[in-house]
Amino acid sequence: MVVLRKSTQEEFDRWFALSMERQAEDRAWVNGTDPKAERAQLEAMIPVLLPKGMDSPDHAFRVARDEAGNELGFVWVGVAPGAPEGTCVLFDVHVHEAHRGRGVARAMLEQMLESLKGDAIKTVVLYVRADNAPARALYTKLGFVEEETPEGAKDLQMRKTLEPDPEDERAHTFERQHVVVSGLPSTRAILDIGGGGEGVIGRIAGERVIAIDRLRQELEEAPAGPLKIVMDARELGFLDKSFQTVTAFFSLMYMKAEDHPRVFEEAFRVLAPGGRFLVWDAVIPPRTGEKRDIVVFPMTIDLPDGKVVSTGYGVRWPDGGRDAAYYRHVAEAAQFEVVSEHATERHFAMELAKR
Ligand SMILES: C[S@@+](CC[C@H](N)C(=O)[O-])C[C@H]1O[C@@H](n2cnc3c(N)ncnc32)[C@H](O)[C@@H]1O
């Protein structure tokens, strides 16, 4: 089994250096130039292509591992500056020599292509050396088609149009939301409800965070730092008044409306008097038709340290929709007092207090 995960900084540094070296060699072969000169040219382009390194918006760096955790390979896709809308480039895919010939590259690419489908990407292009027959055969199997090139060209462009997914017809994708998360309270421990996935609160407050999530896998995928516990927010395993701060960052949208009262009551119970429940969530309008029953919110999240998380949160479209007023009522029914509320058209942030 091949499991594709976001790369850590250490993995990125290692793989990216290797990727630059390999790409410089390929370009030197194609152009009949010196690899060192090509490498210098590539490196000069990095600040434009990847202004925020591995966290640059519109780029994905993934590392593949097997079940035993062995590192198998690396894949990088991203949007090149000035590229036509909806087009991304498969910049690199690489498998450790020891793991070649076992379908790893194919599995990595299949997963990567699948993950792009919900992301407004319609076309993927790649460049491959004309003499790399195995790679060309693999890309062809995955549905890439070679563009016409002059006779004797040493590199080829291949292109794949992502097939419309039946899910796409069901999904309504809202405009990209830009969320700026400013500093969190400096309290000793922060309980983050639904803290798996991108683990945004954990990225900000690290070891101060106790991230709970119903799904083990979501916690495993979130970056390291917080104490991660598989736990249901409807029944928190903490004593009363244990925390000064509880957070829910785009987690409540993943819960059924019938569970919200219980989750707010639990947050209230585990907070100490004077404590705060900080909620960020999507404003979901009422559902309009039968066919479209999934809502997707592409998000760009600015963290206090200048890093940017680019992701998308998608859920089944609740019939009646949900806005800040809906959550305010649930919060007040659980005895919270609303301290502040900032809403845009499609998302809101709310600070709730336990008096
Ligand atoms: C995708 S995450 C949302 C964003 C996440 N906070 C982040 O920073 O990226 C939402 C999580 O809420 C979790 N969740 C849904 N219902 C839950 C419940 N009753 N108890 C705990 N976690 C729950 C889901 O498993 C999911 O991982």
Short mmCIF file of C-alpha atoms and ligand atoms in Angstrom, two decimals:
data_model
loop_
_atom_site.label_atom_id
_atom_site.label_comp_id
_atom_site.label_asym_id
_atom_site.label_seq_id
_atom_site.Cartn_x
_atom_site.Cartn_y
_atom_site.Cartn_z
CA MET A 1 0.00 0.00 0.00
CA VAL A 2 1.18 3.49 -0.82
CA VAL A 3 0.13 6.30 1.50
CA LEU A 4 0.63 9.83 0.26
CA ARG A 5 1.09 12.52 2.88
CA LYS A 6 2.05 16.16 2.96
CA SER A 7 5.81 16.44 3.30
CA THR A 8 7.38 17.73 6.46
CA GLN A 9 9.93 20.53 6.22
CA GLU A 10 12.78 18.05 6.60
CA GLU A 11 11.41 15.81 3.85
CA PHE A 12 10.78 18.78 1.61
CA ASP A 13 14.34 20.11 2.04
CA ARG A 14 15.81 16.73 1.19
CA TRP A 15 13.56 15.91 -1.74
CA PHE A 16 13.58 19.39 -3.17
CA ALA A 17 17.38 19.44 -3.34
CA LEU A 18 17.26 16.12 -5.18
CA SER A 19 14.52 17.38 -7.47
CA MET A 20 16.57 20.46 -8.44
CA GLU A 21 19.56 18.28 -9.20
CA ARG A 22 17.58 15.88 -11.37
CA GLN A 23 15.76 18.66 -13.19
CA ALA A 24 19.04 20.45 -13.88
CA GLU A 25 20.48 17.25 -15.33
CA ASP A 26 17.42 16.72 -17.54
CA ARG A 27 17.52 20.27 -18.81
CA ALA A 28 21.24 20.02 -19.50
CA TRP A 29 20.59 16.86 -21.52
CA VAL A 30 17.72 18.49 -23.44
CA ASN A 31 19.54 21.79 -24.11
CA GLY A 32 23.07 20.37 -24.45
CA THR A 33 24.24 22.66 -21.64
CA ASP A 34 26.11 22.37 -18.35
CA PRO A 35 24.06 20.97 -15.44
CA LYS A 36 25.64 23.50 -13.08
CA ALA A 37 24.47 26.40 -15.23
CA GLU A 38 20.99 24.89 -15.49
CA ARG A 39 20.87 24.42 -11.72
CA ALA A 40 21.82 28.06 -11.18
CA GLN A 41 19.01 29.11 -13.52
CA LEU A 42 16.50 26.90 -11.75
CA GLU A 43 17.53 28.23 -8.37
CA ALA A 44 17.11 31.79 -9.59
CA MET A 45 13.48 30.94 -10.43
CA ILE A 46 12.61 29.51 -7.00
CA PRO A 47 11.72 32.80 -5.25
CA VAL A 48 9.13 33.50 -7.96
CA LEU A 49 7.80 29.96 -8.22
CA LEU A 50 7.83 29.16 -4.50
CA PRO A 51 7.77 32.43 -2.55
CA LYS A 52 6.87 30.56 0.64
CA GLY A 53 8.86 27.38 0.11
CA MET A 54 6.85 24.25 0.73
CA ASP A 55 3.94 26.35 2.00
CA SER A 56 3.61 28.32 -1.23
CA PRO A 57 -0.01 28.59 -2.26
CA ASP A 58 -1.07 26.38 -5.17
CA HIS A 59 1.78 23.90 -4.72
CA ALA A 60 1.56 20.43 -3.18
CA PHE A 61 4.55 18.42 -2.02
CA ARG A 62 3.69 14.86 -1.04
CA VAL A 63 5.81 12.03 0.31
CA ALA A 64 4.78 8.39 -0.18
CA ARG A 65 5.31 5.73 2.46
CA ASP A 66 4.33 2.09 2.74
CA GLU A 67 2.36 0.61 5.67
CA ALA A 68 5.57 0.05 7.59
CA GLY A 69 6.39 3.74 7.28
CA ASN A 70 9.26 3.31 4.79
CA GLU A 71 9.73 6.32 2.58
CA LEU A 72 9.07 5.38 -1.04
CA GLY A 73 9.07 8.56 -3.07
CA PHE A 74 8.05 12.12 -3.61
CA VAL A 75 5.70 14.03 -5.91
CA TRP A 76 5.33 17.74 -6.57
CA VAL A 77 2.53 19.47 -8.44
CA GLY A 78 1.87 23.18 -8.62
CA VAL A 79 0.65 26.11 -10.62
CA ALA A 80 3.32 27.88 -12.66
CA PRO A 81 3.19 31.71 -12.61
CA GLY A 82 1.10 32.99 -15.54
CA ALA A 83 -0.30 29.53 -16.36
CA PRO A 84 -3.81 29.42 -17.83
CA GLU A 85 -6.55 29.13 -15.21
CA GLY A 86 -7.21 25.56 -14.08
CA THR A 87 -3.86 24.21 -15.32
CA CYS A 88 -1.18 22.80 -13.08
CA VAL A 89 2.20 21.22 -13.71
CA LEU A 90 3.45 17.89 -12.49
CA PHE A 91 6.91 19.23 -11.67
CA ASP A 92 8.43 16.03 -10.38
CA VAL A 93 7.76 12.48 -9.35
CA HIS A 94 10.53 10.37 -7.96
CA VAL A 95 10.74 6.89 -6.41
CA HIS A 96 13.69 5.67 -4.32
CA GLU A 97 15.72 3.23 -6.36
CA ALA A 98 15.10 0.40 -3.87
CA HIS A 99 11.35 0.67 -4.35
CA ARG A 100 11.16 0.89 -8.14
CA GLY A 101 9.30 -1.59 -10.33
CA ARG A 102 6.49 -2.14 -7.83
CA GLY A 103 3.93 0.33 -9.12
CA VAL A 104 4.81 3.01 -6.56
CA ALA A 105 4.97 5.88 -9.07
CA ARG A 106 1.67 4.85 -10.54
CA ALA A 107 -0.05 4.65 -7.14
CA MET A 108 1.41 8.02 -6.14
CA LEU A 109 0.24 9.69 -9.31
CA GLU A 110 -3.22 8.15 -9.17
CA GLN A 111 -3.69 9.48 -5.66
CA MET A 112 -2.28 12.86 -6.55
CA LEU A 113 -4.51 13.21 -9.62
CA GLU A 114 -7.53 12.14 -7.59
CA SER A 115 -6.80 14.77 -4.96
CA LEU A 116 -6.65 17.51 -7.60
CA LYS A 117 -10.16 16.83 -8.83
CA GLY A 118 -11.99 18.86 -6.22
CA ASP A 119 -9.53 21.72 -6.58
CA ALA A 120 -10.65 23.61 -9.70
CA ILE A 121 -7.81 21.98 -11.64
CA LYS A 122 -8.95 20.89 -15.07
CA THR A 123 -5.67 20.11 -16.82
CA VAL A 124 -2.34 18.69 -15.70
CA VAL A 125 0.74 19.07 -17.87
CA LEU A 126 4.18 17.54 -17.51
CA TYR A 127 7.48 17.49 -19.35
CA VAL A 128 9.35 14.27 -19.90
CA ARG A 129 12.61 13.38 -21.60
CA ALA A 130 11.95 11.78 -24.98
CA ASP A 131 14.38 8.96 -24.13
CA ASN A 132 12.54 8.02 -20.93
CA ALA A 133 10.33 5.31 -22.42
CA PRO A 134 9.16 3.77 -19.10
CA ALA A 135 7.97 7.14 -17.80
CA ARG A 136 6.20 7.96 -21.08
CA ALA A 137 4.45 4.57 -20.97
CA LEU A 138 3.32 5.14 -17.39
CA TYR A 139 1.99 8.62 -18.12
CA THR A 140 0.12 7.28 -21.14
CA LYS A 141 -1.49 4.58 -18.97
CA LEU A 142 -2.62 7.32 -16.59
CA GLY A 143 -4.33 9.15 -19.45
CA PHE A 144 -1.68 11.73 -20.40
CA VAL A 145 -1.49 12.48 -24.11
CA GLU A 146 1.68 13.66 -25.84
CA GLU A 147 1.52 17.09 -27.46
CA GLU A 148 2.83 17.34 -30.99
CA THR A 149 6.52 18.21 -31.01
CA PRO A 150 9.01 18.80 -33.82
CA GLU A 151 10.81 15.73 -35.11
CA GLY A 152 13.81 14.92 -32.91
CA ALA A 153 12.67 17.02 -29.93
CA LYS A 154 14.46 15.91 -26.79
CA ASP A 155 11.64 16.66 -24.41
CA LEU A 156 7.93 16.19 -24.71
CA GLN A 157 4.97 17.86 -23.15
CA MET A 158 2.14 15.59 -22.05
CA ARG A 159 -1.30 16.72 -20.97
CA LYS A 160 -4.17 15.16 -19.13
CA THR A 161 -7.65 16.57 -18.79
CA LEU A 162 -9.13 15.57 -15.47
CA GLU A 163 -12.36 13.78 -16.12
CA PRO A 164 -15.43 15.36 -14.67
CA ASP A 165 -16.18 13.51 -11.51
CA PRO A 166 -19.86 12.66 -10.88
CA GLU A 167 -19.20 14.21 -7.46
CA ASP A 168 -18.50 17.53 -9.22
CA GLU A 169 -22.11 17.67 -10.33
CA ARG A 170 -23.12 17.21 -6.73
CA ALA A 171 -20.66 19.71 -5.31
CA HIS A 172 -21.11 23.44 -5.13
CA THR A 173 -17.75 25.15 -4.69
CA PHE A 174 -17.84 28.60 -3.13
CA GLU A 175 -15.28 31.30 -3.85
CA ARG A 176 -11.96 30.87 -2.03
CA GLN A 177 -12.12 32.14 1.55
CA HIS A 178 -9.22 34.09 2.98
CA VAL A 179 -8.96 33.62 6.73
CA VAL A 180 -6.40 35.42 8.85
CA VAL A 181 -5.88 33.75 12.21
CA SER A 182 -4.30 36.18 14.62
CA GLY A 183 -2.68 35.21 17.90
CA LEU A 184 -4.39 32.77 20.22
CA PRO A 185 -4.68 33.40 23.97
CA SER A 186 -1.47 32.57 25.80
CA THR A 187 -3.22 30.11 28.15
CA ARG A 188 -1.39 26.97 29.25
CA ALA A 189 -3.51 24.46 27.32
CA ILE A 190 -5.90 24.85 24.41
CA LEU A 191 -8.46 22.16 23.65
CA ASP A 192 -8.98 22.04 19.88
CA ILE A 193 -12.19 20.27 18.86
CA GLY A 194 -11.96 18.49 15.50
CA GLY A 195 -8.26 19.28 15.40
CA GLY A 196 -7.35 16.76 12.71
CA GLY A 197 -7.00 17.58 9.01
CA GLU A 198 -4.80 20.61 8.54
CA GLY A 199 -4.55 21.01 12.31
CA VAL A 200 -4.50 24.79 12.01
CA ILE A 201 -4.74 25.55 15.74
CA GLY A 202 -1.96 23.02 16.41
CA ARG A 203 0.24 24.70 13.81
CA ILE A 204 -0.14 27.98 15.67
CA ALA A 205 0.10 26.92 19.29
CA GLY A 206 1.96 23.59 18.96
CA GLU A 207 2.51 21.75 22.22
CA ARG A 208 0.01 23.91 24.08
CA VAL A 209 -2.74 22.26 22.05
CA ILE A 210 -4.68 19.12 22.86
CA ALA A 211 -6.27 18.19 19.54
CA ILE A 212 -9.22 15.85 19.71
CA ASP A 213 -10.89 14.28 16.70
CA ARG A 214 -13.31 11.44 16.18
CA LEU A 215 -11.17 10.11 13.34
CA ARG A 216 -7.71 8.73 14.06
CA GLN A 217 -6.60 9.21 10.47
CA GLU A 218 -7.43 12.92 10.52
CA LEU A 219 -5.23 13.32 13.60
CA GLU A 220 -2.43 11.32 12.02
CA GLU A 221 -2.49 13.61 9.02
CA ALA A 222 -2.30 16.79 11.07
CA PRO A 223 1.21 18.17 11.70
CA ALA A 224 3.09 17.08 14.82
CA GLY A 225 3.15 19.28 17.91
CA PRO A 226 -0.14 18.95 19.77
CA LEU A 227 -1.11 16.08 21.99
CA LYS A 228 -3.54 14.22 19.73
CA ILE A 229 -6.39 12.19 21.21
CA VAL A 230 -9.10 10.24 19.44
CA MET A 231 -12.21 11.53 21.19
CA ASP A 232 -15.78 12.49 20.38
CA ALA A 233 -16.68 16.13 21.03
CA ARG A 234 -20.13 15.01 22.15
CA GLU A 235 -18.56 13.29 25.12
CA LEU A 236 -15.30 14.90 26.16
CA GLY A 237 -13.21 12.78 28.49
CA PHE A 238 -12.00 15.77 30.54
CA LEU A 239 -13.08 16.91 33.98
CA ASP A 240 -15.19 20.03 34.41
CA LYS A 241 -13.35 23.38 34.28
CA SER A 242 -10.14 21.89 32.83
CA PHE A 243 -9.36 24.53 30.18
CA GLN A 244 -9.14 28.29 29.78
CA THR A 245 -9.47 28.04 26.00
CA VAL A 246 -11.39 25.74 23.68
CA THR A 247 -11.29 26.17 19.88
CA ALA A 248 -13.20 24.79 16.91
CA PHE A 249 -11.62 25.76 13.60
CA PHE A 250 -14.03 24.84 10.76
CA SER A 251 -14.99 21.69 12.67
CA LEU A 252 -18.60 22.42 13.57
CA MET A 253 -19.51 22.35 9.86
CA TYR A 254 -18.48 18.66 9.91
CA MET A 255 -21.07 17.86 12.58
CA LYS A 256 -24.79 17.21 12.34
CA ALA A 257 -27.01 20.02 13.62
CA GLU A 258 -28.53 17.63 16.17
CA ASP A 259 -25.04 17.18 17.72
CA HIS A 260 -24.27 20.89 18.09
CA PRO A 261 -26.14 21.52 21.37
CA ARG A 262 -24.29 18.65 23.03
CA VAL A 263 -20.90 19.78 21.66
CA PHE A 264 -21.41 23.34 22.93
CA GLU A 265 -22.55 22.02 26.32
CA GLU A 266 -19.44 19.89 26.55
CA ALA A 267 -17.20 22.83 25.59
CA PHE A 268 -18.94 24.89 28.29
CA ARG A 269 -18.52 22.15 30.87
CA VAL A 270 -14.76 21.67 30.36
CA LEU A 271 -14.08 25.42 30.37
CA ALA A 272 -13.13 27.14 33.61
CA PRO A 273 -15.22 30.20 34.54
CA GLY A 274 -13.91 33.14 32.52
CA GLY A 275 -12.67 30.75 29.80
CA ARG A 276 -13.25 31.30 26.10
CA PHE A 277 -14.60 29.13 23.29
CA LEU A 278 -13.23 30.43 19.97
CA VAL A 279 -15.12 29.31 16.90
CA TRP A 280 -14.32 29.81 13.22
CA ASP A 281 -16.70 28.33 10.70
CA ALA A 282 -18.31 28.57 7.29
CA VAL A 283 -21.48 30.49 6.52
CA ILE A 284 -23.48 27.95 4.55
CA PRO A 285 -26.61 29.25 2.81
CA PRO A 286 -29.73 27.08 2.70
CA ARG A 287 -29.59 24.32 0.12
CA THR A 288 -31.30 25.28 -3.10
CA GLY A 289 -31.65 22.10 -5.13
CA GLU A 290 -31.82 18.35 -4.80
CA LYS A 291 -28.83 17.62 -7.01
CA ARG A 292 -26.16 19.68 -5.36
CA ASP A 293 -25.76 18.24 -1.90
CA ILE A 294 -22.09 18.91 -1.15
CA VAL A 295 -20.56 22.30 -0.32
CA VAL A 296 -16.87 23.01 -0.70
CA PHE A 297 -15.01 26.01 0.67
CA PRO A 298 -11.52 26.44 -0.78
CA MET A 299 -9.50 28.26 1.85
CA THR A 300 -6.32 30.25 2.18
CA ILE A 301 -5.39 30.56 5.83
CA ASP A 302 -2.77 33.06 6.99
CA LEU A 303 -1.04 32.00 10.20
CA PRO A 304 0.55 34.46 12.63
CA ASP A 305 4.09 33.32 11.69
CA GLY A 306 3.54 34.30 8.05
CA LYS A 307 2.96 30.74 6.83
CA VAL A 308 -0.01 30.06 4.61
CA VAL A 309 -2.20 26.96 4.53
CA SER A 310 -4.06 26.35 1.29
CA THR A 311 -6.82 23.79 1.61
CA GLY A 312 -10.51 23.12 1.12
CA TYR A 313 -13.22 22.12 3.59
CA GLY A 314 -16.14 20.22 2.10
CA VAL A 315 -19.23 18.71 3.72
CA ARG A 316 -22.69 17.46 2.93
CA TRP A 317 -24.87 20.53 2.39
CA PRO A 318 -27.17 20.90 5.41
CA ASP A 319 -30.74 21.61 4.27
CA GLY A 320 -31.36 24.76 6.25
CA GLY A 321 -27.84 26.22 5.95
CA ARG A 322 -25.86 27.60 8.88
CA ASP A 323 -24.68 31.09 9.64
CA ALA A 324 -23.24 32.97 12.60
CA ALA A 325 -26.75 33.57 14.00
CA TYR A 326 -27.43 29.84 13.97
CA TYR A 327 -24.29 29.13 16.03
CA ARG A 328 -24.96 32.13 18.31
CA HIS A 329 -28.34 30.62 19.27
CA VAL A 330 -26.79 27.22 19.97
CA ALA A 331 -24.05 28.90 22.04
CA GLU A 332 -26.48 30.98 24.06
CA ALA A 333 -28.66 27.94 24.73
CA ALA A 334 -25.55 26.33 26.23
CA GLN A 335 -25.14 29.44 28.51
CA PHE A 336 -22.28 31.03 26.59
CA GLU A 337 -22.08 34.78 26.27
CA VAL A 338 -21.08 36.14 22.87
CA VAL A 339 -18.07 38.44 23.36
CA SER A 340 -17.43 39.22 19.70
CA GLU A 341 -18.46 38.10 16.26
CA HIS A 342 -16.86 38.91 12.91
CA ALA A 343 -18.58 37.63 9.82
CA THR A 344 -17.88 37.91 6.12
CA GLU A 345 -20.28 36.61 3.52
CA ARG A 346 -18.99 33.03 3.75
CA HIS A 347 -17.23 32.58 7.08
CA PHE A 348 -17.21 33.95 10.60
CA ALA A 349 -15.16 34.05 13.80
CA MET A 350 -16.86 34.14 17.20
CA GLU A 351 -15.56 34.51 20.74
CA LEU A 352 -17.76 32.96 23.42
CA ALA A 353 -17.26 33.32 27.17
CA LYS A 354 -18.21 31.20 30.13
CA ARG A 355 -18.98 33.67 32.89
C1 LIG B 1 -11.52 18.55 8.57
S1 LIG B 1 -11.42 19.06 10.19
C2 LIG B 1 -11.68 20.75 10.11
C3 LIG B 1 -10.52 21.59 10.15
C4 LIG B 1 -9.45 21.37 11.17
N1 LIG B 1 -9.82 21.92 12.47
C5 LIG B 1 -8.22 22.03 10.60
O1 LIG B 1 -7.57 22.80 11.30
O2 LIG B 1 -7.89 21.76 9.44
C6 LIG B 1 -12.94 18.68 10.98
C7 LIG B 1 -12.82 17.50 11.84
O3 LIG B 1 -13.92 17.42 12.72
C8 LIG B 1 -14.00 16.08 13.07
N2 LIG B 1 -15.26 15.79 13.76
C9 LIG B 1 -16.51 15.75 13.26
N3 LIG B 1 -17.39 15.42 14.22
C10 LIG B 1 -16.67 15.24 15.36
C11 LIG B 1 -17.00 14.89 16.69
N4 LIG B 1 -18.27 14.65 17.06
N5 LIG B 1 -16.01 14.80 17.60
C12 LIG B 1 -14.72 15.04 17.25
N6 LIG B 1 -14.35 15.39 16.02
C13 LIG B 1 -15.31 15.49 15.07
C14 LIG B 1 -13.86 15.36 11.76
O4 LIG B 1 -13.44 14.02 11.96
C15 LIG B 1 -12.81 16.20 11.05
O5 LIG B 1 -11.54 15.65 11.11
#
